[in-house]
Amino acid sequence: MSQSPIHQDGNVPSVLQENKKRSVATNKLSLHITQPSDSDNGSYSASDTNNDHFQLVIPQTAQEAQISMGSEITVPCHLSPEVCASAMQIKWFKETDCVCIYKNGHVIEGRSYKDRARLDTPVLERGNVSLHLNKFSVSDVGDYYCQVITRDTTKQITVGVRIKPASQSPTFQDQSVQLMLFETDKVWTEEETDNMDKSALRAEMKVNNEQDTLLNVYIQKSWKKPKRS
């Protein structure tokens, strides 16, 4: 929820009038009050019941990148139309390995991505849920799977990260490479999505190697895959 701006407008005939014109860029609703009084002072909030109606896209401006080895790569993903994602749950995977989870305002890194993965939380308000991964290496090339969950709605997209064919494979730490970043039509198998869910569970529980064996036993005995919408 975000606070709606309050405007004084003596030319509006009604006492309360909701401005139905929505700005897709800001996703804000405005409330107009005429004949304001002291009783109108206070905090106002507006909820948008249609913020489930979005898709995950890759902006055209983010489909190529020149990356130096050891630098930060951005795996792009935006909500379209642009709605606030701050209250949503966001999961990123590299193949079936959990990279990070954004939940309840916090980012949880996957076990293999400690001190490497992050989301730029200030821009979540603008629907930018891109993954930032530092210390880039050739092993980071591959398929990235993003899930955005809000209420009973789950949206997903698979982003391919590839070295452009014309580029040479980097051999030195300071060498750069041209990357292509694009949506793929990869269909993940049920076994792969099960492994994603289990990897995310391990990340959320922050299990160490010693605890992993016990967790595997628990998963094998009681794991039930959550339904996806």
GROMACS .gro file of C-alpha atoms in nm, residues 14 24-25 33 36 53 75 89 94 104 115 118 120 122 130 136 140 155 169 172-173 181 186 192 204:
model
   25
   14SER     CA    1  -1.857   1.635  -0.522
   24VAL     CA    2   0.084   0.308  -1.543
   25ALA     CA    3   0.431   0.444  -1.475
   33ILE     CA    4  -1.125   1.644  -0.138
   36PRO     CA    5  -1.150   2.039   0.350
   53HIS     CA    6  -0.262  -0.854  -1.359
   75VAL     CA    7   1.976  -1.049  -1.505
   89GLN     CA    8   0.768  -1.269  -0.291
   94LYS     CA    9   2.013  -2.061  -1.171
  104ASN     CA   10   0.894  -0.986   0.385
  115ASP     CA   11   2.769  -1.247  -0.066
  118ARG     CA   12   2.104  -0.915  -0.433
  120ASP     CA   13   1.786  -0.355  -0.572
  122PRO     CA   14   1.437   0.063  -0.379
  130SER     CA   15   1.611  -0.778  -1.169
  136PHE     CA   16   3.075  -1.276  -1.272
  140ASP     CA   17   2.722  -1.791  -1.447
  155LYS     CA   18   0.414  -1.542  -1.254
  169SER     CA   19   3.558  -1.681  -2.448
  172PHE     CA   20   4.186  -1.347  -1.824
  173GLN     CA   21   4.032  -1.195  -1.515
  181LEU     CA   22   1.997  -1.171  -2.219
  186LYS     CA   23   1.239  -2.358  -2.183
  192GLU     CA   24   1.339  -2.971  -1.191
  204GLU     CA   25   1.512  -2.020   0.384
   0.00000   0.00000   0.00000
